[in-house]
Amino acid sequence: GAVVSQHPSWVICKSGTSVKIECRSLDFQATTMFWYRQFPKQSLMLMATSNEGSKATYEQGVEKDKFLINHASLTLSTLTVTSAHPEDSSFYICSARPARGPHGYTFGSGTRLTVV
Amino acid sequence: QQQVKQSPQSLIVQKGGISIINCAYENTAFDYFPWYQQFPGKGPALLIAIRPDVSEKKEGRFTISFNKSAKQFSLHIMDSQPGDSATYFCAARGSAGNMLTFGGGTRLMVKP
């Protein structure tokens, strides 16, 4: 149990375009999901906390207008990178935790974004 | 301050040996301490986790030792195997929020 599905696993886009990444909890409901960014050989950096039915909470230094988060249902959160630039190229990972049960935080498989 | 310090940054162990990774934290409000394993190009996978009211937890070859007074916890991988070669992250959750704070990671290589 406690599976988180993330799509796409990789995407290449041109500068100036927008890219949407989906994160789904497959077998549990998640009122809160988390979005992380990870640069090569570095740790995970929390970007924002996504709350179902309300606005996301962004960490300091993260541009909320560039990284749009929508948590439309208890099983789906999306991250849209708007007007992407090469410096936005990174590995993006989502995470969620069931409200009940023994499972801890489960992570998606990540999305490798390359902006050319 | 929400910080978790992890050491070493990299570790090489012979097959069959014990891998030991250490983490230290500052915030006494942390109430959940998981360890994650990450392979290249994949998301982190939960290995084992502990709460501060327990000093040790063992699951198979993986053991967490927790020292509340020293604000330190460590991961021990017994009988390390080449398949254990990955990056390991410790993390901690603050009771005030719901998010995890990650350590810097340890790249483990187990030589055959």
Tab-separated table of C-alpha atoms in Angstrom:
chain	number	residue	atom	x	y	z
A	1	GLY	CA	0.000	0.000	0.000
A	2	ALA	CA	0.829	3.723	0.000
A	3	VAL	CA	1.877	4.108	-3.621
A	4	VAL	CA	2.537	7.485	-5.195
A	5	SER	CA	2.609	7.705	-8.978
A	6	GLN	CA	4.388	10.591	-10.696
A	7	HIS	CA	4.246	11.468	-14.392
A	8	PRO	CA	6.012	12.055	-16.614
A	9	SER	CA	9.260	10.417	-15.556
A	10	TRP	CA	11.194	12.692	-17.862
A	11	VAL	CA	10.404	15.645	-20.083
A	12	ILE	CA	12.340	17.910	-22.414
A	13	CYS	CA	10.870	21.289	-23.237
A	14	LYS	CA	11.897	24.498	-24.945
A	15	SER	CA	12.650	27.682	-23.060
A	16	GLY	CA	9.560	29.739	-22.473
A	17	THR	CA	7.113	26.870	-22.490
A	18	SER	CA	5.263	25.405	-19.510
A	19	VAL	CA	5.431	21.883	-18.202
A	20	LYS	CA	2.957	20.095	-15.932
A	21	ILE	CA	3.967	17.281	-13.599
A	22	GLU	CA	1.320	15.079	-11.987
A	23	CYS	CA	1.477	13.335	-8.644
A	24	ARG	CA	-1.198	10.809	-7.720
A	25	SER	CA	-1.735	8.805	-4.568
A	26	LEU	CA	-3.003	5.487	-5.913
A	27	ASP	CA	-4.352	3.695	-2.871
A	28	PHE	CA	-4.862	6.370	-0.271
A	29	GLN	CA	-6.157	9.863	0.121
A	30	ALA	CA	-3.649	12.620	0.704
A	31	THR	CA	-4.816	15.953	2.054
A	32	THR	CA	-1.215	17.114	1.888
A	33	MET	CA	1.427	16.476	-0.748
A	34	PHE	CA	4.938	17.827	-0.917
A	35	TRP	CA	7.038	18.911	-3.872
A	36	TYR	CA	10.811	18.677	-3.799
A	37	ARG	CA	13.581	19.675	-6.136
A	38	GLN	CA	16.868	17.818	-6.288
A	39	PHE	CA	20.023	18.877	-8.096
A	40	PRO	CA	22.652	16.269	-9.073
A	41	LYS	CA	24.442	14.778	-6.087
A	42	GLN	CA	22.518	16.980	-3.687
A	43	SER	CA	19.800	16.480	-1.154
A	44	LEU	CA	16.080	17.044	-1.579
A	45	MET	CA	14.962	20.618	-1.167
A	46	LEU	CA	11.360	21.218	-0.204
A	47	MET	CA	9.711	23.625	-2.622
A	48	ALA	CA	6.153	23.704	-1.380
A	49	THR	CA	3.458	21.963	0.563
A	50	SER	CA	0.317	21.285	-1.435
A	51	ASN	CA	-2.968	21.334	0.451
A	52	GLU	CA	-6.161	19.906	-1.002
A	53	GLY	CA	-8.709	22.600	-1.623
A	54	SER	CA	-6.484	25.481	-0.605
A	55	LYS	CA	-3.425	27.396	-1.690
A	56	ALA	CA	-0.020	25.792	-1.531
A	57	THR	CA	2.524	26.914	1.019
A	58	TYR	CA	5.824	27.795	-0.631
A	59	GLU	CA	9.236	27.685	0.981
A	60	GLN	CA	11.293	30.820	1.151
A	61	GLY	CA	12.950	31.632	-2.136
A	62	VAL	CA	10.586	29.575	-4.287
A	63	GLU	CA	8.717	31.644	-6.869
A	64	LYS	CA	5.043	30.832	-6.553
A	65	ASP	CA	4.266	32.371	-9.941
A	66	LYS	CA	6.812	30.168	-11.654
A	67	PHE	CA	5.970	26.934	-9.849
A	68	LEU	CA	2.188	26.674	-9.842
A	69	ILE	CA	0.754	24.000	-7.601
A	70	ASN	CA	-2.791	22.729	-7.762
A	71	HIS	CA	-4.218	20.135	-5.399
A	72	ALA	CA	-7.607	19.599	-6.968
A	73	SER	CA	-8.544	16.349	-5.267
A	74	LEU	CA	-7.480	14.103	-2.426
A	75	THR	CA	-5.462	11.970	-4.826
A	76	LEU	CA	-3.953	14.443	-7.283
A	77	SER	CA	-1.526	17.330	-7.062
A	78	THR	CA	0.099	19.002	-10.038
A	79	LEU	CA	3.195	21.158	-10.367
A	80	THR	CA	3.378	23.430	-13.395
A	81	VAL	CA	6.699	25.013	-14.248
A	82	THR	CA	5.730	28.141	-16.158
A	83	SER	CA	7.916	29.902	-18.707
A	84	ALA	CA	10.635	27.361	-18.105
A	85	HIS	CA	14.290	28.313	-18.446
A	86	PRO	CA	17.414	26.134	-18.520
A	87	GLU	CA	18.078	26.895	-14.844
A	88	ASP	CA	14.772	25.181	-14.013
A	89	SER	CA	16.245	21.912	-15.268
A	90	SER	CA	16.257	19.576	-12.303
A	91	PHE	CA	14.772	16.431	-10.774
A	92	TYR	CA	11.360	17.106	-9.258
A	93	ILE	CA	9.879	14.685	-6.740
A	94	CYS	CA	6.516	14.617	-5.004
A	95	SER	CA	5.649	12.971	-1.731
A	96	ALA	CA	2.522	12.156	0.250
A	97	ARG	CA	1.565	10.469	3.464
A	98	PRO	CA	-1.643	8.619	4.287
A	99	ALA	CA	-3.686	10.261	6.992
A	100	ARG	CA	-3.996	6.893	8.753
A	101	GLY	CA	-1.990	3.715	8.937
A	102	PRO	CA	1.628	2.744	9.546
A	103	HIS	CA	3.047	4.033	6.299
A	104	GLY	CA	5.396	6.957	6.380
A	105	TYR	CA	5.979	9.470	3.666
A	106	THR	CA	5.938	7.866	0.218
A	107	PHE	CA	7.738	9.424	-2.706
A	108	GLY	CA	6.986	9.399	-6.382
A	109	SER	CA	9.585	8.161	-8.837
A	110	GLY	CA	10.541	11.681	-9.807
A	111	THR	CA	10.486	13.740	-13.001
A	112	ARG	CA	13.656	14.717	-14.817
A	113	LEU	CA	13.011	18.103	-16.434
A	114	THR	CA	15.414	19.361	-19.077
A	115	VAL	CA	14.817	22.811	-20.528
A	116	VAL	CA	16.642	23.501	-23.775
B	1	GLN	CA	16.735	25.835	13.425
B	2	GLN	CA	15.443	23.197	11.068
B	3	GLN	CA	18.673	21.380	10.209
B	4	VAL	CA	19.802	17.809	9.940
B	5	LYS	CA	23.508	17.154	9.456
B	6	GLN	CA	24.555	13.877	7.875
B	7	SER	CA	27.949	12.196	7.666
B	8	PRO	CA	29.913	10.911	5.908
B	9	GLN	CA	29.172	12.303	2.460
B	10	SER	CA	30.485	9.125	0.878
B	11	LEU	CA	31.309	5.686	2.146
B	12	ILE	CA	33.007	2.646	0.655
B	13	VAL	CA	32.461	-0.714	2.333
B	14	GLN	CA	33.482	-4.210	1.418
B	15	LYS	CA	30.802	-6.788	0.780
B	16	GLY	CA	29.718	-8.344	4.061
B	17	GLY	CA	30.860	-5.365	6.095
B	18	ILE	CA	28.852	-2.935	8.210
B	19	SER	CA	27.880	0.439	6.776
B	20	ILE	CA	27.303	3.174	9.342
B	21	ILE	CA	25.789	6.560	8.538
B	22	ASN	CA	25.262	9.226	11.175
B	23	CYS	CA	22.888	12.149	11.524
B	24	ALA	CA	22.604	14.928	14.061
B	25	TYR	CA	19.794	17.375	14.583
B	26	GLU	CA	19.180	20.533	16.556
B	27	ASN	CA	15.442	20.909	16.848
B	28	THR	CA	14.157	18.989	19.862
B	29	ALA	CA	10.630	19.247	18.453
B	30	PHE	CA	11.410	16.675	15.762
B	31	ASP	CA	9.214	13.642	16.376
B	32	TYR	CA	9.844	11.217	13.511
B	33	PHE	CA	13.151	10.120	12.004
B	34	PRO	CA	13.091	8.112	8.758
B	35	TRP	CA	15.885	6.850	6.553
B	36	TYR	CA	15.510	6.747	2.797
B	37	GLN	CA	17.392	4.916	0.069
B	38	GLN	CA	17.636	6.487	-3.361
B	39	PHE	CA	18.947	4.963	-6.578
B	40	PRO	CA	19.981	7.202	-9.493
B	41	GLY	CA	17.008	8.621	-11.363
B	42	LYS	CA	14.508	7.326	-8.815
B	43	GLY	CA	12.593	8.790	-5.934
B	44	PRO	CA	13.608	7.993	-2.360
B	45	ALA	CA	12.216	4.819	-0.817
B	46	LEU	CA	11.557	4.498	2.903
B	47	LEU	CA	13.922	2.033	4.561
B	48	ILE	CA	13.190	2.301	8.234
B	49	ALA	CA	11.983	4.941	10.676
B	50	ILE	CA	12.040	5.578	14.402
B	51	ARG	CA	10.316	7.792	16.948
B	52	PRO	CA	12.217	9.485	19.803
B	53	ASP	CA	10.742	7.278	22.509
B	54	VAL	CA	12.664	4.271	21.154
B	55	SER	CA	16.449	3.878	21.284
B	56	GLU	CA	16.809	1.226	18.614
B	57	LYS	CA	14.803	-0.336	15.822
B	58	LYS	CA	15.817	-3.225	13.627
B	59	GLU	CA	14.318	-4.409	10.368
B	60	GLY	CA	16.241	-7.156	8.635
B	61	ARG	CA	19.777	-5.937	7.950
B	62	PHE	CA	18.900	-2.327	8.779
B	63	THR	CA	19.083	-0.880	12.288
B	64	ILE	CA	18.460	2.639	13.537
B	65	SER	CA	20.148	3.683	16.762
B	66	PHE	CA	18.700	6.793	18.386
B	67	ASN	CA	20.325	8.895	21.100
B	68	LYS	CA	17.828	11.503	22.232
B	69	SER	CA	20.123	13.261	24.712
B	70	ALA	CA	22.843	13.662	22.110
B	71	LYS	CA	20.327	14.491	19.379
B	72	GLN	CA	21.893	11.923	17.092
B	73	PHE	CA	20.703	8.914	15.178
B	74	SER	CA	22.433	6.474	12.912
B	75	LEU	CA	21.738	3.816	10.312
B	76	HIS	CA	23.610	0.535	10.417
B	77	ILE	CA	23.518	-1.766	7.409
B	78	MET	CA	24.713	-5.212	8.367
B	79	ASP	CA	26.199	-7.651	5.859
B	80	SER	CA	26.345	-4.901	3.232
B	81	GLN	CA	25.779	-6.053	-0.337
B	82	PRO	CA	26.659	-4.494	-3.718
B	83	GLY	CA	22.911	-4.019	-4.248
B	84	ASP	CA	22.921	-1.668	-1.260
B	85	SER	CA	25.036	0.790	-3.246
B	86	ALA	CA	22.863	3.904	-3.342
B	87	THR	CA	22.469	7.294	-1.728
B	88	TYR	CA	21.007	7.286	1.769
B	89	PHE	CA	19.213	10.206	3.351
B	90	CYS	CA	18.233	10.693	6.942
B	91	ALA	CA	15.317	12.983	7.647
B	92	ALA	CA	13.344	14.427	10.510
B	93	ARG	CA	9.833	15.725	10.857
B	94	GLY	CA	8.963	18.723	12.963
B	95	SER	CA	5.850	18.462	15.051
B	96	ALA	CA	4.843	22.014	14.141
B	97	GLY	CA	4.623	21.323	10.451
B	98	ASN	CA	4.155	18.169	8.488
B	99	MET	CA	7.198	18.324	6.249
B	100	LEU	CA	10.454	16.400	6.353
B	101	THR	CA	13.862	18.029	6.664
B	102	PHE	CA	16.542	15.984	4.919
B	103	GLY	CA	20.189	15.453	5.672
B	104	GLY	CA	22.732	16.047	2.932
B	105	GLY	CA	22.902	12.403	1.880
B	106	THR	CA	25.561	9.666	1.915
B	107	ARG	CA	26.674	7.918	-1.227
B	108	LEU	CA	27.375	4.322	-0.296
B	109	MET	CA	29.397	2.015	-2.475
B	110	VAL	CA	29.679	-1.639	-1.498
B	111	LYS	CA	32.565	-3.341	-3.232
B	112	PRO	CA	32.177	-6.987	-4.200
